[in-house]
Amino acid sequence: MRRVLVIGSGITGCAAALELAHQGYSVDVLESAAGVGGKILGYCCKATIECARCGVCVAHTRVAQAVKHPNIRFLAAMSLQSVRRDAKGFAARAVQQHPAIRLSACTACGACAKACPARCITRYNRGGLVQYSINHAKCLRRRRRACAKCVAACPAAAIAGDGLSGAADLSADAVLVATGHQAFDARGKPWLGYSQVPNVLNGEEAEAILANRMFLRGPNDDVAFVQCVGSRDPELGRNYCSAVCCAYATRMARVIRHRNPASNVTVYLIDLQNFDKTFSRLRAQLAAEGVRLVRSAPSSIDPLPGGRLSVKREGVAGAAAVAEHDVVVLSVGMGPAAGAAELADQLGLRRDEFGFFEPGTPGVFVAGTCAEPRSILDSIASGEAVAAQILEALADPGRPARESTADNPNLRKIKLSPGVLVLGGGLAGARVAGELKALGYRPVVLEQAARTGGGASSAAEFERLLADVDVLTDATLSRLTGCIGSFHASVRAGKTARDIDCGAIVVCTGNARQDAGRDLFDFDRILPAGDLAAAVARLPRKDRPRAVGIILDLKVEETNAGTAQAFQTALRVIEQHHAEVYVFLREVRVAAKGLETLYDDARNAGVNVVKYEGPLRLKTIEDGVEISARDALLGRDAIILCQMVGVSPCGLSAAADAGLAALLGVHTDCLGQMQDNNAHLFPALSNRPGIFLAGACRSRYHPPEVIADAKAAAMRVHSLLSRKHLIVELSNATVETTKCALCLTCARTCPHGAMTVDDEKRKAVSRPETCQRCGICVGECPARAIELPASVIE
Amino acid sequence: MKKPGKRPKQRLVVFCCENSAAKAAESAAGDPMLKGVEFVRVPCAGRVEIRHILKRIEAGAAVLALACPLDNCKYIHGNRRTLKRVDRVKQVLKDAGIEEGRVRMEFLSSVDPHKLVNVIKEAKRP
Ligand SMILES: Cc1cc2nc3c(=O)[nH]c(=O)nc-3n(C[C@H](O)[C@H](O)[C@H](O)COP(=O)(O)OP(=O)(O)OC[C@H]3O[C@@H](n4cnc5c(N)ncnc54)[C@H](O)[C@@H]3O)c2cc1C
Ligand code: SF4
Ligand code: SF4
């Protein structure tokens, strides 16, 4: 059996461990803290009546699943003492830091907590995750006092008796580093008053309070959030964006306003990152709900007599402005975890200029926030992606445990077709196909254009990924029937028709933005931003533009991808043609590795960045295109004449191909992107079991994010199809023939597409492999013809 | 001795989605506020039908339906369905001259036990 050693039990480590364990790998998870789960344990739910997609509940579910998985062993309160490569892989020695409870043996009975005279055993019980852990700081044995009351009290022998001196020798075929991050210590910016001034909190403290209470302090408090504390700050040597603080701050701001609509909430920020699939809507919600966004970085926070806080900042035109608040939350960013340097030495890992790990060395893998700042949901994607990478590197795709149907007449065994249909041959599609190929599948790629490559094309890379893959160009899907495990796709490729049977489908069709730009582009002076640099280079030298404009955020909020492309293009145009470049954007989106430094480089190279608000107009006149918009920082209109203008297509429309979504039965969100805006589905799942999503069709545009997405999707496909058979319980919804009027309300309301029509019996039927037993149809059927045996709640 | 004029305490039935409120209830177990509350565990709030609610109300209870926050339903939109049904029940109660506050719906996630205690406290308030 293959073994993997995961270092760090945060959401990343758990997400990866779960995938590997499912494939029959044996996983040891080493955790230096007394409990498992990492930072998420201290975070709050940020839902109003609507989920904010912060991922905290999803992460709890995953960690709880990992804790229960028989193939995963957690080694808490242990740290890596040494590791060396041997013939079989790695031999590691972990030492016990202090007494700890073995989660795999613990039955959560609580006997130890009752027995402990120092009350140092705490119970964590939230989101389905139950764990006991020993608070070493209070433990009597730390002071070398003889006490082993917990050891004696535990009926499951889950507490190691030898206390401080335990050690474990571990062998592994691969090592995954998922040691996470450490929040910035806000004392590093003393003028913000943290730890000196009462009621100045950091983000972690605010999270922890709202995890247990309705308000940070009182319901009527005036609360302010200060963004980018310890991020985007070259003076601190931290000029990178932490990617999550905009998200947690604005989400908490909404929660506070929601709980008391009369309270004032202000967010002081530089730029608001695009952190959610439907961010354009989120911004409108922030405005509608009255969360004040103030574009400024406070320069000091001081206590006032009476307990309030005075927050000083630079106001319009350099004048100082002062505001009063009751509570200030410093939105601290992420930095490398303590001990990262030592671990890098032990494992031979390189670190980037900020201390985050670079991609691993052979046999050593890196994922989650120890590599770069990421949200929980992106950490999950990264964990799933790295699992696929490990399976491929060890050339052992693994095999899920076989379930038996023998002694249960209620189980049905359904054969899974091993075929996979990948829709779209762009970056995401090619990646998915490449990964699936490496995992032993023979995917078929369907590309509607005459060639693969999509929006991003690096010819060599595509060739490598798609070598030996069945690629149909000029091809479209015309019909899809069947369900998870056995889909039947009718495909038109050129002039021929073909039927493809497959067990799973991965949709990588990008978005439909070509249409959105139709009335805008003249492909002469106004063109897609991606074509700009090449178009300029094609012109004879004398006709080259003196000034070039690049426009982002025109209709929908830009993502990291748009910024990356804009600044790369700007740098090329300046270096090669010495033109003036103006980049118009609403916010500088730099929430991914390397983007803040790219932005710095662009500004240092002389790129003019204009932050605009309100509408932006393009007027074609004789000697160029006039760009006019309101400069948000100067508070006045700016009109700039450029000879050529590139408009980022990502800022034009987010929508995916609606016709295709309907044909597939895949839901779209409020911006028309595929996939419901539902955190349980992220990254790769859709509302229809067996249909997976990756890349721009679900709003991931930045190439590194697309690649992680594609790997995660391939992992999910593998996790499904490697089972070979689906074992389903026949507890799905049943329809009574005499009552069913064939109105098909059930088929319309079933979110998973489980209902079909039985032509012979003239009634609706649910497919056991697709039905998720939620009972929505039962409640919606006007004839009350549907029953769900699983749960009766009379 | 019972004080005259004081209404007897109304029974409270709470429908709990097992993906969210039921987990929160497990975490909050032991909280005095939950004493005497009847929890009905459902696989999805979308499973709660109008008649299930009306039956409890007819029996004299107040009903609180707890679902995952919108867009957080494991089954995509079970909670939205229930929200519509609760609105219909409210209409029925109004038409029948019964106080519509007898049925409420709240949204909370599995990691919000404190919110569960809070909504139950509000629901218990006469
Ligand atoms: C204030 C704040 C609020 C946030 N709020 C949100 C939010 O609302 N939504 C969201 O999506 N994201 C949020 N984030 C980001 C979120 O914290 C991360 O995405 C997530 O925790 C990353 O998980 P991880 O597993 O990579 O790291 P971690 O959660 O840090 O887990 C790493 C684990 O590894 C262990 N470890 C470290 N070093 C070693 C070692 N040498 N040996 C053994 N074990 C080790 C640690 O003890 C820890 O348990 C927030 C971040 C901050 C700073
Ligand atoms: S993902 Fe949604 S429901 Fe879950 S904890 Fe975050 S805001 Fe709450
Ligand atoms: S811009 Fe980046 S670093 Fe600054 S608060 Fe937002 S997410 Fe954090």
PDB file of C-alpha atoms in Angstrom, chain A residues 549-782:
ATOM      1  CA  GLY A 549      -5.011  52.412 -23.467  1.00  0.00           C
ATOM      2  CA  ILE A 550      -5.936  49.200 -21.707  1.00  0.00           C
ATOM      3  CA  ILE A 551      -9.360  49.041 -20.118  1.00  0.00           C
ATOM      4  CA  LEU A 552     -10.456  46.678 -17.406  1.00  0.00           C
ATOM      5  CA  ASP A 553     -13.682  46.272 -15.449  1.00  0.00           C
ATOM      6  CA  LEU A 554     -15.793  47.735 -18.231  1.00  0.00           C
ATOM      7  CA  LYS A 555     -18.994  45.829 -17.549  1.00  0.00           C
ATOM      8  CA  VAL A 556     -18.224  43.187 -14.976  1.00  0.00           C
ATOM      9  CA  GLU A 557     -15.591  43.140 -12.277  1.00  0.00           C
ATOM     10  CA  GLU A 558     -12.187  42.063 -13.472  1.00  0.00           C
ATOM     11  CA  THR A 559     -10.353  39.076 -12.044  1.00  0.00           C
ATOM     12  CA  ASN A 560      -6.659  38.455 -11.402  1.00  0.00           C
ATOM     13  CA  ALA A 561      -6.341  37.261 -14.988  1.00  0.00           C
ATOM     14  CA  GLY A 562      -7.329  40.604 -16.478  1.00  0.00           C
ATOM     15  CA  THR A 563      -4.813  42.507 -14.369  1.00  0.00           C
ATOM     16  CA  ALA A 564      -2.036  40.060 -15.151  1.00  0.00           C
ATOM     17  CA  GLN A 565      -2.703  40.325 -18.853  1.00  0.00           C
ATOM     18  CA  ALA A 566      -3.030  44.123 -18.767  1.00  0.00           C
ATOM     19  CA  PHE A 567       0.248  44.747 -16.978  1.00  0.00           C
ATOM     20  CA  GLN A 568       2.158  42.172 -19.000  1.00  0.00           C
ATOM     21  CA  THR A 569       0.851  43.766 -22.182  1.00  0.00           C
ATOM     22  CA  ALA A 570       1.625  47.251 -20.890  1.00  0.00           C
ATOM     23  CA  LEU A 571       5.204  46.277 -20.098  1.00  0.00           C
ATOM     24  CA  ARG A 572       5.690  44.733 -23.529  1.00  0.00           C
ATOM     25  CA  VAL A 573       4.303  47.765 -25.332  1.00  0.00           C
ATOM     26  CA  ILE A 574       6.527  50.111 -23.350  1.00  0.00           C
ATOM     27  CA  GLU A 575       9.658  48.015 -23.715  1.00  0.00           C
ATOM     28  CA  GLN A 576       9.255  47.291 -27.396  1.00  0.00           C
ATOM     29  CA  HIS A 577       7.612  50.423 -28.721  1.00  0.00           C
ATOM     30  CA  HIS A 578       8.184  53.096 -26.078  1.00  0.00           C
ATOM     31  CA  ALA A 579       4.531  54.135 -26.213  1.00  0.00           C
ATOM     32  CA  GLU A 580       2.700  55.800 -23.327  1.00  0.00           C
ATOM     33  CA  VAL A 581       0.412  53.255 -21.701  1.00  0.00           C
ATOM     34  CA  TYR A 582      -2.695  54.031 -19.680  1.00  0.00           C
ATOM     35  CA  VAL A 583      -4.379  51.252 -17.766  1.00  0.00           C
ATOM     36  CA  PHE A 584      -7.924  52.105 -16.709  1.00  0.00           C
ATOM     37  CA  LEU A 585      -9.304  49.970 -13.925  1.00  0.00           C
ATOM     38  CA  ARG A 586     -11.666  50.197 -11.001  1.00  0.00           C
ATOM     39  CA  GLU A 587      -9.526  48.172  -8.650  1.00  0.00           C
ATOM     40  CA  VAL A 588      -6.057  46.731  -8.891  1.00  0.00           C
ATOM     41  CA  ARG A 589      -6.711  42.985  -8.768  1.00  0.00           C
ATOM     42  CA  VAL A 590      -3.525  41.427  -7.471  1.00  0.00           C
ATOM     43  CA  ALA A 591      -4.793  38.561  -5.328  1.00  0.00           C
ATOM     44  CA  ALA A 592      -2.448  35.918  -6.767  1.00  0.00           C
ATOM     45  CA  LYS A 593       1.194  35.083  -6.540  1.00  0.00           C
ATOM     46  CA  GLY A 594       3.458  37.549  -8.322  1.00  0.00           C
ATOM     47  CA  LEU A 595       0.792  40.053  -9.337  1.00  0.00           C
ATOM     48  CA  GLU A 596       1.617  42.778  -6.823  1.00  0.00           C
ATOM     49  CA  THR A 597       5.244  42.765  -7.949  1.00  0.00           C
ATOM     50  CA  LEU A 598       4.117  42.776 -11.580  1.00  0.00           C
ATOM     51  CA  TYR A 599       2.019  45.829 -10.771  1.00  0.00           C
ATOM     52  CA  ASP A 600       5.023  47.481  -9.110  1.00  0.00           C
ATOM     53  CA  ASP A 601       7.177  46.709 -12.154  1.00  0.00           C
ATOM     54  CA  ALA A 602       4.584  48.196 -14.468  1.00  0.00           C
ATOM     55  CA  ARG A 603       4.370  51.414 -12.491  1.00  0.00           C
ATOM     56  CA  ASN A 604       8.128  51.669 -12.254  1.00  0.00           C
ATOM     57  CA  ALA A 605       8.318  51.230 -16.022  1.00  0.00           C
ATOM     58  CA  GLY A 606       6.052  54.248 -16.400  1.00  0.00           C
ATOM     59  CA  VAL A 607       2.618  52.708 -16.934  1.00  0.00           C
ATOM     60  CA  ASN A 608      -0.059  55.223 -15.953  1.00  0.00           C
ATOM     61  CA  VAL A 609      -2.724  53.612 -13.828  1.00  0.00           C
ATOM     62  CA  VAL A 610      -6.054  55.415 -13.725  1.00  0.00           C
ATOM     63  CA  LYS A 611      -8.562  54.153 -11.185  1.00  0.00           C
ATOM     64  CA  TYR A 612     -11.965  55.109 -12.460  1.00  0.00           C
ATOM     65  CA  GLU A 613     -15.466  55.046 -11.082  1.00  0.00           C
ATOM     66  CA  GLY A 614     -18.820  55.312 -12.768  1.00  0.00           C
ATOM     67  CA  PRO A 615     -19.175  54.759 -16.503  1.00  0.00           C
ATOM     68  CA  LEU A 616     -16.247  54.778 -18.923  1.00  0.00           C
ATOM     69  CA  ARG A 617     -16.784  55.994 -22.483  1.00  0.00           C
ATOM     70  CA  LEU A 618     -14.858  55.244 -25.635  1.00  0.00           C
ATOM     71  CA  LYS A 619     -15.257  57.687 -28.514  1.00  0.00           C
ATOM     72  CA  THR A 620     -13.554  57.066 -31.817  1.00  0.00           C
ATOM     73  CA  ILE A 621     -12.347  60.331 -33.307  1.00  0.00           C
ATOM     74  CA  GLU A 622     -10.084  61.109 -36.216  1.00  0.00           C
ATOM     75  CA  ASP A 623      -6.714  60.591 -34.599  1.00  0.00           C
ATOM     76  CA  GLY A 624      -7.597  57.925 -32.137  1.00  0.00           C
ATOM     77  CA  VAL A 625      -9.951  56.870 -29.396  1.00  0.00           C
ATOM     78  CA  GLU A 626     -10.913  59.164 -26.583  1.00  0.00           C
ATOM     79  CA  ILE A 627     -11.253  57.460 -23.224  1.00  0.00           C
ATOM     80  CA  SER A 628     -13.244  59.399 -20.685  1.00  0.00           C
ATOM     81  CA  ALA A 629     -14.056  58.427 -17.137  1.00  0.00           C
ATOM     82  CA  ARG A 630     -14.041  59.849 -13.661  1.00  0.00           C
ATOM     83  CA  ASP A 631     -10.718  59.470 -11.881  1.00  0.00           C
ATOM     84  CA  ALA A 632     -11.657  58.044  -8.497  1.00  0.00           C
ATOM     85  CA  LEU A 633      -8.545  59.222  -6.687  1.00  0.00           C
ATOM     86  CA  LEU A 634      -8.426  62.765  -8.014  1.00  0.00           C
ATOM     87  CA  GLY A 635     -12.179  63.082  -7.977  1.00  0.00           C
ATOM     88  CA  ARG A 636     -12.345  64.652 -11.431  1.00  0.00           C
ATOM     89  CA  ASP A 637     -12.945  63.589 -15.015  1.00  0.00           C
ATOM     90  CA  ALA A 638     -10.065  62.285 -17.054  1.00  0.00           C
ATOM     91  CA  ILE A 639     -10.024  62.349 -20.847  1.00  0.00           C
ATOM     92  CA  ILE A 640      -7.159  60.604 -22.568  1.00  0.00           C
ATOM     93  CA  LEU A 641      -6.518  60.201 -26.258  1.00  0.00           C
ATOM     94  CA  CYS A 642      -4.996  56.900 -27.309  1.00  0.00           C
ATOM     95  CA  GLN A 643      -4.343  55.607 -30.796  1.00  0.00           C
ATOM     96  CA  MET A 644      -5.111  52.067 -29.828  1.00  0.00           C
ATOM     97  CA  VAL A 645      -7.224  50.662 -27.051  1.00  0.00           C
ATOM     98  CA  GLY A 646      -7.339  47.146 -25.702  1.00  0.00           C
ATOM     99  CA  VAL A 647     -10.376  46.133 -23.711  1.00  0.00           C
ATOM    100  CA  SER A 648     -10.124  43.155 -21.416  1.00  0.00           C
ATOM    101  CA  PRO A 649     -12.742  40.674 -22.541  1.00  0.00           C
ATOM    102  CA  CYS A 650     -13.024  39.318 -19.004  1.00  0.00           C
ATOM    103  CA  GLY A 651     -14.463  42.654 -17.985  1.00  0.00           C
ATOM    104  CA  LEU A 652     -17.165  42.507 -20.621  1.00  0.00           C
ATOM    105  CA  SER A 653     -19.244  39.563 -19.591  1.00  0.00           C
ATOM    106  CA  ALA A 654     -18.959  36.721 -17.192  1.00  0.00           C
ATOM    107  CA  ALA A 655     -21.598  34.580 -18.833  1.00  0.00           C
ATOM    108  CA  ALA A 656     -20.954  31.095 -20.066  1.00  0.00           C
ATOM    109  CA  ASP A 657     -22.711  29.472 -23.018  1.00  0.00           C
ATOM    110  CA  ALA A 658     -26.309  29.410 -21.794  1.00  0.00           C
ATOM    111  CA  GLY A 659     -27.477  27.013 -24.498  1.00  0.00           C
ATOM    112  CA  LEU A 660     -24.865  24.483 -23.566  1.00  0.00           C
ATOM    113  CA  ALA A 661     -25.670  24.822 -19.868  1.00  0.00           C
ATOM    114  CA  ALA A 662     -29.324  24.106 -20.633  1.00  0.00           C
ATOM    115  CA  LEU A 663     -28.414  21.130 -22.801  1.00  0.00           C
ATOM    116  CA  LEU A 664     -26.290  19.713 -20.000  1.00  0.00           C
ATOM    117  CA  GLY A 665     -28.810  20.546 -17.305  1.00  0.00           C
ATOM    118  CA  VAL A 666     -26.105  22.448 -15.449  1.00  0.00           C
ATOM    119  CA  HIS A 667     -27.268  25.447 -13.463  1.00  0.00           C
ATOM    120  CA  THR A 668     -25.844  28.897 -14.014  1.00  0.00           C
ATOM    121  CA  ASP A 669     -25.468  31.597 -11.380  1.00  0.00           C
ATOM    122  CA  CYS A 670     -26.789  35.147 -11.323  1.00  0.00           C
ATOM    123  CA  LEU A 671     -24.064  36.309 -13.745  1.00  0.00           C
ATOM    124  CA  GLY A 672     -24.695  33.448 -16.132  1.00  0.00           C
ATOM    125  CA  GLN A 673     -21.577  31.524 -15.154  1.00  0.00           C
ATOM    126  CA  MET A 674     -21.861  27.790 -14.913  1.00  0.00           C
ATOM    127  CA  GLN A 675     -22.196  26.215 -11.470  1.00  0.00           C
ATOM    128  CA  ASP A 676     -24.513  27.346  -8.734  1.00  0.00           C
ATOM    129  CA  ASN A 677     -22.987  29.832  -6.391  1.00  0.00           C
ATOM    130  CA  ASN A 678     -22.835  27.143  -3.746  1.00  0.00           C
ATOM    131  CA  ALA A 679     -19.707  26.559  -1.696  1.00  0.00           C
ATOM    132  CA  HIS A 680     -20.396  22.836  -1.313  1.00  0.00           C
ATOM    133  CA  LEU A 681     -19.872  22.395  -5.035  1.00  0.00           C
ATOM    134  CA  PHE A 682     -16.586  24.276  -5.299  1.00  0.00           C
ATOM    135  CA  PRO A 683     -14.284  23.692  -7.008  1.00  0.00           C
ATOM    136  CA  ALA A 684     -15.377  21.101  -9.532  1.00  0.00           C
ATOM    137  CA  LEU A 685     -18.889  19.835  -8.903  1.00  0.00           C
ATOM    138  CA  SER A 686     -22.092  20.825 -10.626  1.00  0.00           C
ATOM    139  CA  ASN A 687     -25.695  20.283  -9.639  1.00  0.00           C
ATOM    140  CA  ARG A 688     -25.666  17.164 -11.814  1.00  0.00           C
ATOM    141  CA  PRO A 689     -23.737  14.218 -10.421  1.00  0.00           C
ATOM    142  CA  GLY A 690     -21.158  13.049 -12.946  1.00  0.00           C
ATOM    143  CA  ILE A 691     -20.811  16.439 -14.644  1.00  0.00           C
ATOM    144  CA  PHE A 692     -17.777  18.433 -13.522  1.00  0.00           C
ATOM    145  CA  LEU A 693     -16.616  21.960 -14.267  1.00  0.00           C
ATOM    146  CA  ALA A 694     -13.262  23.655 -14.616  1.00  0.00           C
ATOM    147  CA  GLY A 695     -11.863  27.010 -15.649  1.00  0.00           C
ATOM    148  CA  ALA A 696     -13.507  30.070 -17.104  1.00  0.00           C
ATOM    149  CA  CYS A 697     -16.972  28.550 -17.495  1.00  0.00           C
ATOM    150  CA  ARG A 698     -17.144  28.693 -13.704  1.00  0.00           C
ATOM    151  CA  SER A 699     -15.216  31.969 -13.453  1.00  0.00           C
ATOM    152  CA  ARG A 700     -11.602  30.916 -13.050  1.00  0.00           C
ATOM    153  CA  TYR A 701      -9.477  32.846 -15.533  1.00  0.00           C
ATOM    154  CA  HIS A 702      -5.986  33.305 -14.124  1.00  0.00           C
ATOM    155  CA  PRO A 703      -3.849  30.495 -15.619  1.00  0.00           C
ATOM    156  CA  PRO A 704      -2.469  29.110 -12.325  1.00  0.00           C
ATOM    157  CA  GLU A 705      -6.033  29.030 -10.961  1.00  0.00           C
ATOM    158  CA  VAL A 706      -7.299  27.355 -14.122  1.00  0.00           C
ATOM    159  CA  ILE A 707      -4.615  24.704 -13.856  1.00  0.00           C
ATOM    160  CA  ALA A 708      -5.441  23.971 -10.215  1.00  0.00           C
ATOM    161  CA  ASP A 709      -9.087  23.820 -11.202  1.00  0.00           C
ATOM    162  CA  ALA A 710      -8.384  21.370 -14.002  1.00  0.00           C
ATOM    163  CA  LYS A 711      -6.324  19.105 -11.774  1.00  0.00           C
ATOM    164  CA  ALA A 712      -8.987  19.165  -9.090  1.00  0.00           C
ATOM    165  CA  ALA A 713     -11.644  18.287 -11.667  1.00  0.00           C
ATOM    166  CA  ALA A 714      -9.533  15.403 -12.985  1.00  0.00           C
ATOM    167  CA  MET A 715      -9.118  14.199  -9.407  1.00  0.00           C
ATOM    168  CA  ARG A 716     -12.874  14.220  -8.873  1.00  0.00           C
ATOM    169  CA  VAL A 717     -13.465  12.300 -12.094  1.00  0.00           C
ATOM    170  CA  HIS A 718     -10.862   9.764 -11.047  1.00  0.00           C
ATOM    171  CA  SER A 719     -12.328   9.478  -7.584  1.00  0.00           C
ATOM    172  CA  LEU A 720     -15.657   8.603  -9.190  1.00  0.00           C
ATOM    173  CA  LEU A 721     -14.624   6.348 -12.056  1.00  0.00           C
ATOM    174  CA  SER A 722     -11.847   4.420 -10.326  1.00  0.00           C
ATOM    175  CA  ARG A 723     -14.544   2.800  -8.257  1.00  0.00           C
ATOM    176  CA  LYS A 724     -15.572   0.968 -11.425  1.00  0.00           C
ATOM    177  CA  HIS A 725     -19.001   0.418  -9.933  1.00  0.00           C
ATOM    178  CA  LEU A 726     -21.365   2.701  -8.184  1.00  0.00           C
ATOM    179  CA  ILE A 727     -23.097   1.053  -5.282  1.00  0.00           C
ATOM    180  CA  VAL A 728     -26.397   2.750  -4.717  1.00  0.00           C
ATOM    181  CA  GLU A 729     -29.003   2.135  -2.139  1.00  0.00           C
ATOM    182  CA  LEU A 730     -32.492   1.744  -3.519  1.00  0.00           C
ATOM    183  CA  SER A 731     -33.800   4.349  -1.152  1.00  0.00           C
ATOM    184  CA  ASN A 732     -34.377   6.905  -3.856  1.00  0.00           C
ATOM    185  CA  ALA A 733     -37.643   8.697  -4.375  1.00  0.00           C
ATOM    186  CA  THR A 734     -40.392   6.431  -5.635  1.00  0.00           C
ATOM    187  CA  VAL A 735     -43.435   7.518  -7.607  1.00  0.00           C
ATOM    188  CA  GLU A 736     -46.815   5.894  -7.264  1.00  0.00           C
ATOM    189  CA  THR A 737     -48.100   5.085 -10.735  1.00  0.00           C
ATOM    190  CA  THR A 738     -51.772   5.677 -10.049  1.00  0.00           C
ATOM    191  CA  LYS A 739     -51.189   9.109  -8.545  1.00  0.00           C
ATOM    192  CA  CYS A 740     -48.637  10.469 -11.004  1.00  0.00           C
ATOM    193  CA  ALA A 741     -50.214  12.869 -13.455  1.00  0.00           C
ATOM    194  CA  LEU A 742     -47.007  13.221 -15.446  1.00  0.00           C
ATOM    195  CA  CYS A 743     -47.005  16.964 -14.849  1.00  0.00           C
ATOM    196  CA  LEU A 744     -43.208  16.702 -14.421  1.00  0.00           C
ATOM    197  CA  THR A 745     -43.041  19.235 -11.617  1.00  0.00           C
ATOM    198  CA  CYS A 746     -40.600  16.810 -10.054  1.00  0.00           C
ATOM    199  CA  ALA A 747     -38.312  16.840 -13.072  1.00  0.00           C
ATOM    200  CA  ARG A 748     -38.317  20.632 -13.052  1.00  0.00           C
ATOM    201  CA  THR A 749     -37.690  20.992  -9.363  1.00  0.00           C
ATOM    202  CA  CYS A 750     -35.149  18.210  -8.877  1.00  0.00           C
ATOM    203  CA  PRO A 751     -31.846  20.088  -8.717  1.00  0.00           C
ATOM    204  CA  HIS A 752     -29.841  17.057  -9.735  1.00  0.00           C
ATOM    205  CA  GLY A 753     -31.681  15.965 -12.850  1.00  0.00           C
ATOM    206  CA  ALA A 754     -32.650  12.651 -11.280  1.00  0.00           C
ATOM    207  CA  MET A 755     -36.218  12.490 -12.567  1.00  0.00           C
ATOM    208  CA  THR A 756     -37.068  10.979 -15.912  1.00  0.00           C
ATOM    209  CA  VAL A 757     -40.164   9.533 -17.489  1.00  0.00           C
ATOM    210  CA  ASP A 758     -40.882   5.837 -17.608  1.00  0.00           C
ATOM    211  CA  ASP A 759     -42.688   5.646 -20.947  1.00  0.00           C
ATOM    212  CA  GLU A 760     -44.061   2.187 -20.335  1.00  0.00           C
ATOM    213  CA  LYS A 761     -45.547   2.801 -16.930  1.00  0.00           C
ATOM    214  CA  ARG A 762     -46.489   6.369 -17.869  1.00  0.00           C
ATOM    215  CA  LYS A 763     -45.030   7.902 -14.742  1.00  0.00           C
ATOM    216  CA  ALA A 764     -42.039   9.767 -13.479  1.00  0.00           C
ATOM    217  CA  VAL A 765     -39.171   7.791 -12.009  1.00  0.00           C
ATOM    218  CA  SER A 766     -36.056   8.821 -10.161  1.00  0.00           C
ATOM    219  CA  ARG A 767     -32.722   7.303 -10.963  1.00  0.00           C
ATOM    220  CA  PRO A 768     -31.169   5.783  -7.867  1.00  0.00           C
ATOM    221  CA  GLU A 769     -27.647   6.781  -8.913  1.00  0.00           C
ATOM    222  CA  THR A 770     -28.563  10.427  -9.359  1.00  0.00           C
ATOM    223  CA  CYS A 771     -31.208  10.929  -6.686  1.00  0.00           C
ATOM    224  CA  GLN A 772     -29.626  12.551  -3.654  1.00  0.00           C
ATOM    225  CA  ARG A 773     -32.576  11.786  -1.366  1.00  0.00           C
ATOM    226  CA  CYS A 774     -33.215  15.406  -0.474  1.00  0.00           C
ATOM    227  CA  GLY A 775     -36.954  15.096  -0.825  1.00  0.00           C
ATOM    228  CA  ILE A 776     -37.525  18.336  -2.676  1.00  0.00           C
ATOM    229  CA  CYS A 777     -39.713  16.560  -5.238  1.00  0.00           C
ATOM    230  CA  VAL A 778     -41.773  14.958  -2.479  1.00  0.00           C
ATOM    231  CA  GLY A 779     -42.751  18.368  -1.215  1.00  0.00           C
ATOM    232  CA  GLU A 780     -43.348  19.820  -4.662  1.00  0.00           C
ATOM    233  CA  CYS A 781     -45.404  17.080  -6.314  1.00  0.00           C
ATOM    234  CA  PRO A 782     -48.956  18.447  -6.528  1.00  0.00           C
TER     235      PRO A 782
END
